[in-house]
PDB file of C-alpha atoms in Angstrom:
ATOM      1  CA  ARG A   1     -87.292 125.387  81.262  1.00 90.00           C
ATOM      2  CA  CYS A   2     -88.783 124.000  84.560  1.00 91.00           C
ATOM      3  CA  ALA A   3     -86.506 122.591  87.541  1.00 95.00           C
ATOM      4  CA  SER A   4     -88.114 120.764  90.276  1.00 95.00           C
ATOM      5  CA  ALA A   5     -87.426 118.945  93.279  1.00 96.00           C
ATOM      6  CA  TYR A   6     -88.955 117.534  96.689  1.00 97.00           C
ATOM      7  CA  VAL A   7     -87.052 119.174  99.416  1.00 98.00           C
ATOM      8  CA  LYS A   8     -87.368 118.456 103.588  1.00 98.00           C
ATOM      9  CA  ARG A   9     -85.475 120.585 105.577  1.00 97.00           C
ATOM     10  CA  ARG A  10     -82.921 118.545 108.189  1.00 97.00           C
ATOM     11  CA  THR A  11     -81.650 121.391 110.459  1.00 97.00           C
ATOM     12  CA  GLY A  12     -81.753 124.976 110.903  1.00 97.00           C
ATOM     13  CA  THR A  13     -84.103 127.577 109.632  1.00 95.00           C
ATOM     14  CA  GLY A  14     -82.125 130.012 107.564  1.00 97.00           C
ATOM     15  CA  THR A  15     -82.796 130.707 103.880  1.00 98.00           C
ATOM     16  CA  ILE A  16     -82.665 128.101 101.382  1.00 98.00           C
ATOM     17  CA  SER A  17     -82.317 129.215  97.310  1.00 98.00           C
ATOM     18  CA  PHE A  18     -82.836 127.171  94.230  1.00 98.00           C
ATOM     19  CA  THR A  19     -81.250 127.895  90.769  1.00 97.00           C
ATOM     20  CA  GLN A  20     -81.199 126.569  87.168  1.00 97.00           C
ATOM     21  CA  ASP A  21     -78.902 128.902  85.782  1.00 96.00           C
ATOM     22  CA  GLY A  22     -75.697 127.718  87.471  1.00 95.00           C
ATOM     23  CA  GLY A  23     -76.021 130.507  90.286  1.00 95.00           C
ATOM     24  CA  GLY A  24     -76.615 133.459  87.825  1.00 95.00           C
ATOM     25  CA  SER A  25     -80.222 133.998  89.938  1.00 96.00           C
ATOM     26  CA  TRP A  26     -81.610 132.422  92.935  1.00 97.00           C
ATOM     27  CA  THR A  27     -85.182 131.843  93.788  1.00 97.00           C
ATOM     28  CA  ASP A  28     -85.881 131.709  97.746  1.00 97.00           C
ATOM     29  CA  ILE A  29     -87.967 128.621  98.211  1.00 97.00           C
ATOM     30  CA  THR A  30     -87.804 128.621 102.502  1.00 97.00           C
ATOM     31  CA  SER A  31     -91.420 129.457 102.774  1.00 96.00           C
ATOM     32  CA  GLN A  32     -92.471 126.373 100.645  1.00 95.00           C
ATOM     33  CA  ILE A  33     -89.910 123.680 102.678  1.00 97.00           C
ATOM     34  CA  ASN A  34     -90.392 122.219 106.561  1.00 96.00           C
ATOM     35  CA  SER A  35     -88.945 119.857 108.564  1.00 96.00           C
ATOM     36  CA  SER A  36     -91.604 117.296 108.612  1.00 96.00           C
ATOM     37  CA  THR A  37     -92.824 116.670 105.056  1.00 96.00           C
ATOM     38  CA  TRP A  38     -91.474 116.561 101.857  1.00 96.00           C
ATOM     39  CA  SER A  39     -92.272 119.695  99.366  1.00 95.00           C
ATOM     40  CA  ARG A  40     -92.114 119.892  95.954  1.00 94.00           C
ATOM     41  CA  VAL A  41     -90.604 122.733  94.491  1.00 96.00           C
ATOM     42  CA  GLN A  42     -90.200 124.497  91.016  1.00 93.00           C
ATOM     43  CA  ILE A  43     -88.681 127.535  89.056  1.00 94.00           C
ATOM     44  CA  THR A  44     -89.245 128.304  85.169  1.00 91.00           C
ATOM     45  CA  ALA A  45     -86.798 130.260  83.052  1.00 92.00           C
ATOM     46  CA  THR A  46     -85.854 130.403  79.391  1.00 91.00           C
ATOM     47  CA  LEU A  47     -82.461 129.102  78.911  1.00 91.00           C
ATOM     48  CA  ALA A  48     -80.360 126.900  76.622  1.00 89.00           C
ATOM     49  CA  ASN A  49     -78.259 125.295  79.041  1.00 92.00           C
ATOM     50  CA  PRO A  50     -79.790 124.630  82.494  1.00 94.00           C
ATOM     51  CA  SER A  51     -77.055 124.006  85.646  1.00 96.00           C
ATOM     52  CA  VAL A  52     -79.419 123.388  88.582  1.00 96.00           C
ATOM     53  CA  GLY A  53     -78.339 123.810  92.348  1.00 97.00           C
ATOM     54  CA  PHE A  54     -79.409 124.827  95.710  1.00 98.00           C
ATOM     55  CA  LYS A  55     -77.692 127.206  98.103  1.00 97.00           C
ATOM     56  CA  ILE A  56     -77.892 127.128 101.946  1.00 98.00           C
ATOM     57  CA  SER A  57     -77.300 130.538 103.297  1.00 97.00           C
ATOM     58  CA  THR A  58     -76.789 129.883 107.012  1.00 97.00           C
ATOM     59  CA  SER A  59     -73.687 127.520 107.889  1.00 97.00           C
ATOM     60  CA  GLY A  60     -74.856 124.554 109.942  1.00 97.00           C
ATOM     61  CA  ASP A  61     -78.331 124.488 108.125  1.00 98.00           C
ATOM     62  CA  ALA A  62     -78.585 121.326 105.803  1.00 98.00           C
ATOM     63  CA  ILE A  63     -81.477 120.035 103.497  1.00 98.00           C
ATOM     64  CA  ASP A  64     -82.542 116.541 102.017  1.00 98.00           C
ATOM     65  CA  VAL A  65     -83.177 116.634  98.104  1.00 97.00           C
ATOM     66  CA  ASP A  66     -85.086 113.824  95.969  1.00 95.00           C
ATOM     67  CA  CYS A  67     -86.363 113.530  92.330  1.00 93.00           C
ATOM     68  CA  VAL A  68     -84.578 116.605  91.215  1.00 94.00           C
ATOM     69  CA  GLN A  69     -85.741 117.093  87.239  1.00 93.00           C
ATOM     70  CA  ASN A  70     -85.149 119.545  84.599  1.00 92.00           C
ATOM     71  CA  GLU A  71     -87.240 119.414  81.623  1.00 87.00           C
ATOM     72  CA  ALA A  72     -88.917 121.528  78.665  1.00 83.00           C
ATOM     73  CA  GLY A  73     -91.922 123.409  79.330  1.00 77.00           C
ATOM     74  CA  SER A  74     -93.286 125.416  82.218  1.00 75.00           C
ATOM     75  CA  VAL A  75     -94.642 123.006  84.169  1.00 75.00           C
ATOM     76  CA  ALA A  76     -93.458 120.337  86.588  1.00 82.00           C
ATOM     77  CA  THR A  77     -94.465 116.715  85.554  1.00 81.00           C
ATOM     78  CA  SER A  78     -94.642 113.637  87.541  1.00 81.00           C
ATOM     79  CA  PRO A  79     -91.402 112.417  88.814  1.00 86.00           C
ATOM     80  CA  ILE A  80     -89.673 109.570  87.236  1.00 87.00           C
ATOM     81  CA  VAL A  81     -86.621 107.836  89.473  1.00 87.00           C
ATOM     82  CA  THR A  82     -83.667 107.115  87.791  1.00 84.00           C
ATOM     83  CA  THR A  83     -79.841 107.380  88.394  1.00 80.00           C
ATOM     84  CA  THR A  84     -77.515 109.381  85.874  1.00 79.00           C
ATOM     85  CA  ALA A  85     -79.445 108.692  82.351  1.00 81.00           C
ATOM     86  CA  THR A  86     -81.564 111.433  80.950  1.00 80.00           C
ATOM     87  CA  ILE A  87     -85.110 109.765  80.633  1.00 80.00           C
ATOM     88  CA  THR A  88     -87.661 110.607  77.824  1.00 81.00           C
ATOM     89  CA  ARG A  89     -91.244 110.802  79.253  1.00 77.00           C
ATOM     90  CA  ASN A  90     -94.007 108.792  77.152  1.00 78.00           C
ATOM     91  CA  ALA A  91     -97.219 110.812  76.599  1.00 73.00           C
ATOM     92  CA  ASP A  92     -99.722 109.892  78.694  1.00 76.00           C
ATOM     93  CA  SER A  93    -102.471 108.039  76.934  1.00 80.00           C
ATOM     94  CA  LEU A  94    -106.133 108.084  79.029  1.00 91.00           C
ATOM     95  CA  THR A  95    -108.894 106.913  77.283  1.00 94.00           C
ATOM     96  CA  PHE A  96    -112.613 105.352  77.950  1.00 95.00           C
ATOM     97  CA  GLN A  97    -115.465 104.155  76.530  1.00 95.00           C
ATOM     98  CA  THR A  98    -118.531 106.382  75.667  1.00 96.00           C
ATOM     99  CA  ALA A  99    -120.830 103.554  76.160  1.00 95.00           C
ATOM    100  CA  SER A 100    -122.538 104.096  79.896  1.00 94.00           C
ATOM    101  CA  ASN A 101    -120.299 107.168  80.143  1.00 95.00           C
ATOM    102  CA  ILE A 102    -121.696 110.025  78.615  1.00 97.00           C
ATOM    103  CA  ASP A 103    -124.860 110.956  76.957  1.00 97.00           C
ATOM    104  CA  PHE A 104    -124.291 112.992  73.741  1.00 97.00           C
ATOM    105  CA  ALA A 105    -127.421 114.611  73.607  1.00 97.00           C
ATOM    106  CA  VAL A 106    -127.278 115.896  77.228  1.00 98.00           C
ATOM    107  CA  GLY A 107    -124.657 116.783  79.873  1.00 98.00           C
ATOM    108  CA  THR A 108    -121.864 118.150  81.549  1.00 98.00           C
ATOM    109  CA  ILE A 109    -118.090 117.828  81.627  1.00 97.00           C
ATOM    110  CA  TYR A 110    -115.758 119.482  84.623  1.00 98.00           C
ATOM    111  CA  ALA A 111    -112.173 119.233  84.811  1.00 97.00           C
ATOM    112  CA  GLU A 112    -109.060 120.999  86.509  1.00 95.00           C
ATOM    113  CA  LEU A 113    -105.713 121.549  84.641  1.00 92.00           C
ATOM    114  CA  GLN A 114    -102.515 123.032  84.317  1.00 88.00           C
ATOM    115  CA  CYS A 115    -100.384 123.219  81.248  1.00 84.00           C
ATOM    116  CA  SER A 116     -97.341 124.463  79.500  1.00 75.00           C
ATOM    117  CA  GLY A 117     -97.806 126.748  76.662  1.00 71.00           C
ATOM    118  CA  SER A 118     -95.682 125.070  74.164  1.00 64.00           C
ATOM    119  CA  ALA A 119     -98.400 122.814  72.209  1.00 64.00           C
ATOM    120  CA  VAL A 120    -100.936 124.868  70.168  1.00 70.00           C
ATOM    121  CA  SER A 121    -103.630 122.311  70.334  1.00 80.00           C
ATOM    122  CA  ARG A 122    -104.295 121.430  74.079  1.00 87.00           C
ATOM    123  CA  PHE A 123    -107.275 119.313  74.829  1.00 91.00           C
ATOM    124  CA  ALA A 124    -109.122 118.545  78.326  1.00 93.00           C
ATOM    125  CA  VAL A 125    -111.446 116.254  77.018  1.00 95.00           C
ATOM    126  CA  GLU A 126    -112.351 114.768  73.113  1.00 95.00           C
ATOM    127  CA  VAL A 127    -115.338 113.044  72.436  1.00 96.00           C
ATOM    128  CA  GLY A 128    -115.135 111.476  68.675  1.00 91.00           C
ATOM    129  CA  SER A 129    -114.569 114.875  67.198  1.00 91.00           C
ATOM    130  CA  ALA A 130    -116.128 117.175  69.959  1.00 94.00           C
ATOM    131  CA  THR A 131    -113.550 118.926  72.077  1.00 94.00           C
ATOM    132  CA  PHE A 132    -113.260 120.667  75.334  1.00 93.00           C
ATOM    133  CA  GLN A 133    -110.029 122.454  75.126  1.00 93.00           C
ATOM    134  CA  LEU A 134    -107.882 125.689  75.051  1.00 88.00           C
ATOM    135  CA  SER A 135    -108.717 127.735  72.230  1.00 80.00           C
ATOM    136  CA  THR A 136    -106.103 128.324  69.427  1.00 68.00           C
ATOM    137  CA  PRO A 137    -103.664 129.361  68.693  1.00 62.00           C
ATOM    138  CA  ASP A 138    -101.875 129.307  72.299  1.00 61.00           C
ATOM    139  CA  ALA A 139    -104.793 131.466  73.964  1.00 83.00           C
ATOM    140  CA  ASN A 140    -103.790 130.528  77.397  1.00 89.00           C
ATOM    141  CA  THR A 141    -106.537 132.297  78.995  1.00 93.00           C
ATOM    142  CA  ASP A 142    -109.574 131.429  76.691  1.00 94.00           C
ATOM    143  CA  PHE A 143    -111.286 128.267  76.865  1.00 95.00           C
ATOM    144  CA  ARG A 144    -113.414 126.656  74.037  1.00 95.00           C
ATOM    145  CA  ALA A 145    -116.200 123.629  73.392  1.00 96.00           C
ATOM    146  CA  TYR A 146    -116.971 122.259  70.140  1.00 96.00           C
ATOM    147  CA  ASP A 147    -119.950 120.115  69.229  1.00 96.00           C
ATOM    148  CA  THR A 148    -118.624 119.698  65.539  1.00 95.00           C
ATOM    149  CA  THR A 149    -120.788 122.150  64.262  1.00 96.00           C
ATOM    150  CA  LEU A 150    -121.128 124.992  66.998  1.00 96.00           C
ATOM    151  CA  THR A 151    -118.251 126.649  68.970  1.00 96.00           C
ATOM    152  CA  ALA A 152    -118.830 128.220  72.517  1.00 97.00           C
ATOM    153  CA  ILE A 153    -115.670 130.525  73.574  1.00 96.00           C
ATOM    154  CA  LYS A 154    -114.975 131.803  76.925  1.00 96.00           C
ATOM    155  CA  THR A 155    -112.528 134.392  76.897  1.00 95.00           C
ATOM    156  CA  GLY A 156    -110.789 136.587  79.876  1.00 95.00           C
ATOM    157  CA  LEU A 157    -110.117 133.415  81.985  1.00 96.00           C
ATOM    158  CA  SER A 158    -107.299 133.047  84.531  1.00 95.00           C
ATOM    159  CA  ASP A 159    -103.767 131.972  82.641  1.00 92.00           C
ATOM    160  CA  ILE A 160    -104.087 128.384  82.667  1.00 90.00           C
ATOM    161  CA  THR A 161     -99.820 127.763  82.261  1.00 85.00           C
ATOM    162  CA  THR A 162     -99.575 129.630  85.834  1.00 84.00           C
ATOM    163  CA  GLY A 163    -101.824 127.321  88.170  1.00 87.00           C
ATOM    164  CA  ARG A 164    -104.385 124.714  88.149  1.00 91.00           C
ATOM    165  CA  ARG A 165    -107.652 126.393  86.596  1.00 95.00           C
ATOM    166  CA  LYS A 166    -111.246 124.991  86.738  1.00 97.00           C
ATOM    167  CA  ARG A 167    -112.963 124.578  83.240  1.00 97.00           C
ATOM    168  CA  ALA A 168    -116.646 123.438  82.524  1.00 98.00           C
ATOM    169  CA  VAL A 169    -118.973 122.545  79.425  1.00 98.00           C
ATOM    170  CA  SER A 170    -122.434 121.507  79.537  1.00 98.00           C
ATOM    171  CA  TRP A 171    -124.822 120.557  76.248  1.00 98.00           C
ATOM    172  CA  GLY A 172    -128.304 120.140  75.926  1.00 98.00           C
ATOM    173  CA  PRO A 173    -131.720 122.035  75.492  1.00 97.00           C
ATOM    174  CA  ALA A 174    -130.214 125.454  76.949  1.00 97.00           C
ATOM    175  CA  GLY A 175    -127.450 125.227  74.474  1.00 98.00           C
ATOM    176  CA  LEU A 176    -123.721 124.836  74.406  1.00 98.00           C
ATOM    177  CA  SER A 177    -122.003 126.659  77.485  1.00 98.00           C
ATOM    178  CA  VAL A 178    -118.302 126.675  78.710  1.00 98.00           C
ATOM    179  CA  THR A 179    -116.900 128.756  81.498  1.00 97.00           C
ATOM    180  CA  GLY A 180    -114.135 128.684  84.117  1.00 97.00           C
ATOM    181  CA  ASP A 181    -113.040 130.564  87.388  1.00 98.00           C
ATOM    182  CA  GLY A 182    -116.750 130.791  88.479  1.00 98.00           C
ATOM    183  CA  LEU A 183    -117.541 133.477  85.618  1.00 98.00           C
ATOM    184  CA  SER A 184    -120.736 133.327  83.554  1.00 98.00           C
ATOM    185  CA  PRO A 185    -120.868 130.939  80.893  1.00 98.00           C
ATOM    186  CA  VAL A 186    -120.828 132.132  77.329  1.00 98.00           C
ATOM    187  CA  THR A 187    -123.888 130.054  75.257  1.00 98.00           C
ATOM    188  CA  VAL A 188    -124.360 129.090  71.643  1.00 98.00           C
ATOM    189  CA  GLY A 189    -126.543 126.821  70.182  1.00 97.00           C
ATOM    190  CA  PHE A 190    -126.010 123.211  70.004  1.00 97.00           C
ATOM    191  CA  ASP A 191    -126.405 120.795  67.227  1.00 96.00           C
ATOM    192  CA  GLY A 192    -127.994 117.817  69.331  1.00 96.00           C
ATOM    193  CA  SER A 193    -125.111 115.740  69.813  1.00 97.00           C
ATOM    194  CA  TYR A 194    -121.718 116.387  71.934  1.00 96.00           C
ATOM    195  CA  GLY A 195    -119.471 113.960  70.274  1.00 93.00           C
ATOM    196  CA  SER A 196    -119.976 110.514  68.512  1.00 92.00           C
ATOM    197  CA  GLY A 197    -117.777 107.047  68.409  1.00 93.00           C
ATOM    198  CA  ALA A 198    -116.761 104.922  70.909  1.00 95.00           C
ATOM    199  CA  THR A 199    -113.681 106.534  72.814  1.00 95.00           C
ATOM    200  CA  ILE A 200    -113.435 109.499  75.323  1.00 96.00           C
ATOM    201  CA  SER A 201    -109.889 110.734  75.357  1.00 94.00           C
ATOM    202  CA  ILE A 202    -108.273 112.625  78.278  1.00 94.00           C
ATOM    203  CA  GLY A 203    -105.326 115.175  78.308  1.00 89.00           C
ATOM    204  CA  ARG A 204    -104.143 115.290  74.991  1.00 84.00           C
ATOM    205  CA  ASN A 205    -101.097 117.751  74.129  1.00 81.00           C
ATOM    206  CA  ILE A 206    -101.116 118.511  77.582  1.00 82.00           C
ATOM    207  CA  ASN A 207     -97.540 118.871  79.115  1.00 76.00           C
ATOM    208  CA  GLY A 208     -98.353 119.221  82.957  1.00 78.00           C
ATOM    209  CA  TYR A 209    -101.378 118.375  85.386  1.00 83.00           C
ATOM    210  CA  ILE A 210    -105.219 117.126  84.705  1.00 89.00           C
ATOM    211  CA  GLY A 211    -107.766 115.843  86.720  1.00 88.00           C
ATOM    212  CA  PRO A 212    -109.942 115.311  88.327  1.00 93.00           C
ATOM    213  CA  VAL A 213    -112.265 114.843  85.207  1.00 96.00           C
ATOM    214  CA  ALA A 214    -116.063 114.429  85.693  1.00 97.00           C
ATOM    215  CA  ILE A 215    -119.037 114.130  83.468  1.00 97.00           C
ATOM    216  CA  TYR A 216    -122.307 114.155  84.649  1.00 97.00           C
ATOM    217  CA  ASN A 217    -125.631 112.831  82.643  1.00 95.00           C
ATOM    218  CA  TYR A 218    -127.363 116.287  82.945  1.00 97.00           C
ATOM    219  CA  GLN A 219    -126.872 120.010  81.517  1.00 98.00           C
ATOM    220  CA  MET A 220    -126.013 122.030  84.604  1.00 98.00           C
ATOM    221  CA  THR A 221    -127.486 125.533  85.036  1.00 98.00           C
ATOM    222  CA  ASP A 222    -125.465 128.675  84.468  1.00 97.00           C
ATOM    223  CA  ALA A 223    -125.237 128.850  88.345  1.00 98.00           C
ATOM    224  CA  GLU A 224    -124.210 125.569  88.646  1.00 98.00           C
ATOM    225  CA  LEU A 225    -121.333 125.762  86.063  1.00 98.00           C
ATOM    226  CA  GLN A 226    -120.082 129.167  88.142  1.00 98.00           C
ATOM    227  CA  ALA A 227    -120.475 127.350  91.340  1.00 98.00           C
ATOM    228  CA  ILE A 228    -118.265 124.178  90.436  1.00 98.00           C
ATOM    229  CA  THR A 229    -115.482 126.329  88.574  1.00 98.00           C
ATOM    230  CA  THR A 230    -115.325 128.795  91.407  1.00 97.00           C
TER     231      THR A 230
END
């Protein structure tokens, strides 16, 4: 479960703590909040019956709290404003036409994303049957590019469930390459077309964040791929 909330300090400077197991354990969020802006805090734990609360350690201190959520997964999603009812989040659907937006023969895709480990097939971008995604099953430190014939897999990357990560794939005469975190790419052959069809789909089966996503009409060099993902 992931508990999240927007918190702002009203008065005082003492310790503020956050729980989702009814006070069985507390997380110190003092350094994450301030008195001038709303700061979103989140905590994760494996438990069946969450009970969310805040603890003010110094008498006289006060905080403001808004948009408290508790949801399945390890990443807080964007807030849904409600009252007392439980809300089911509909899956986002973000698609674009391939026409004028991508060259199947040569190009580069860049994406930043963070997602939970709950889904096996998590796709940053799909171009017809071609994919740019986490390796399966549940390889949170691998990323792969598949041109419907050949697959390039970069292993040993930062865990995508613990922070926003930068990933990139390029295709063209130099082959099919994939990388992230500023590391050297893995390159395999290229079948001549990175995808097909009329639709580009962004972020399927990702419970978390994705964006920005950029599609370039040229094949970046290895050095450029490393620079853009650093």
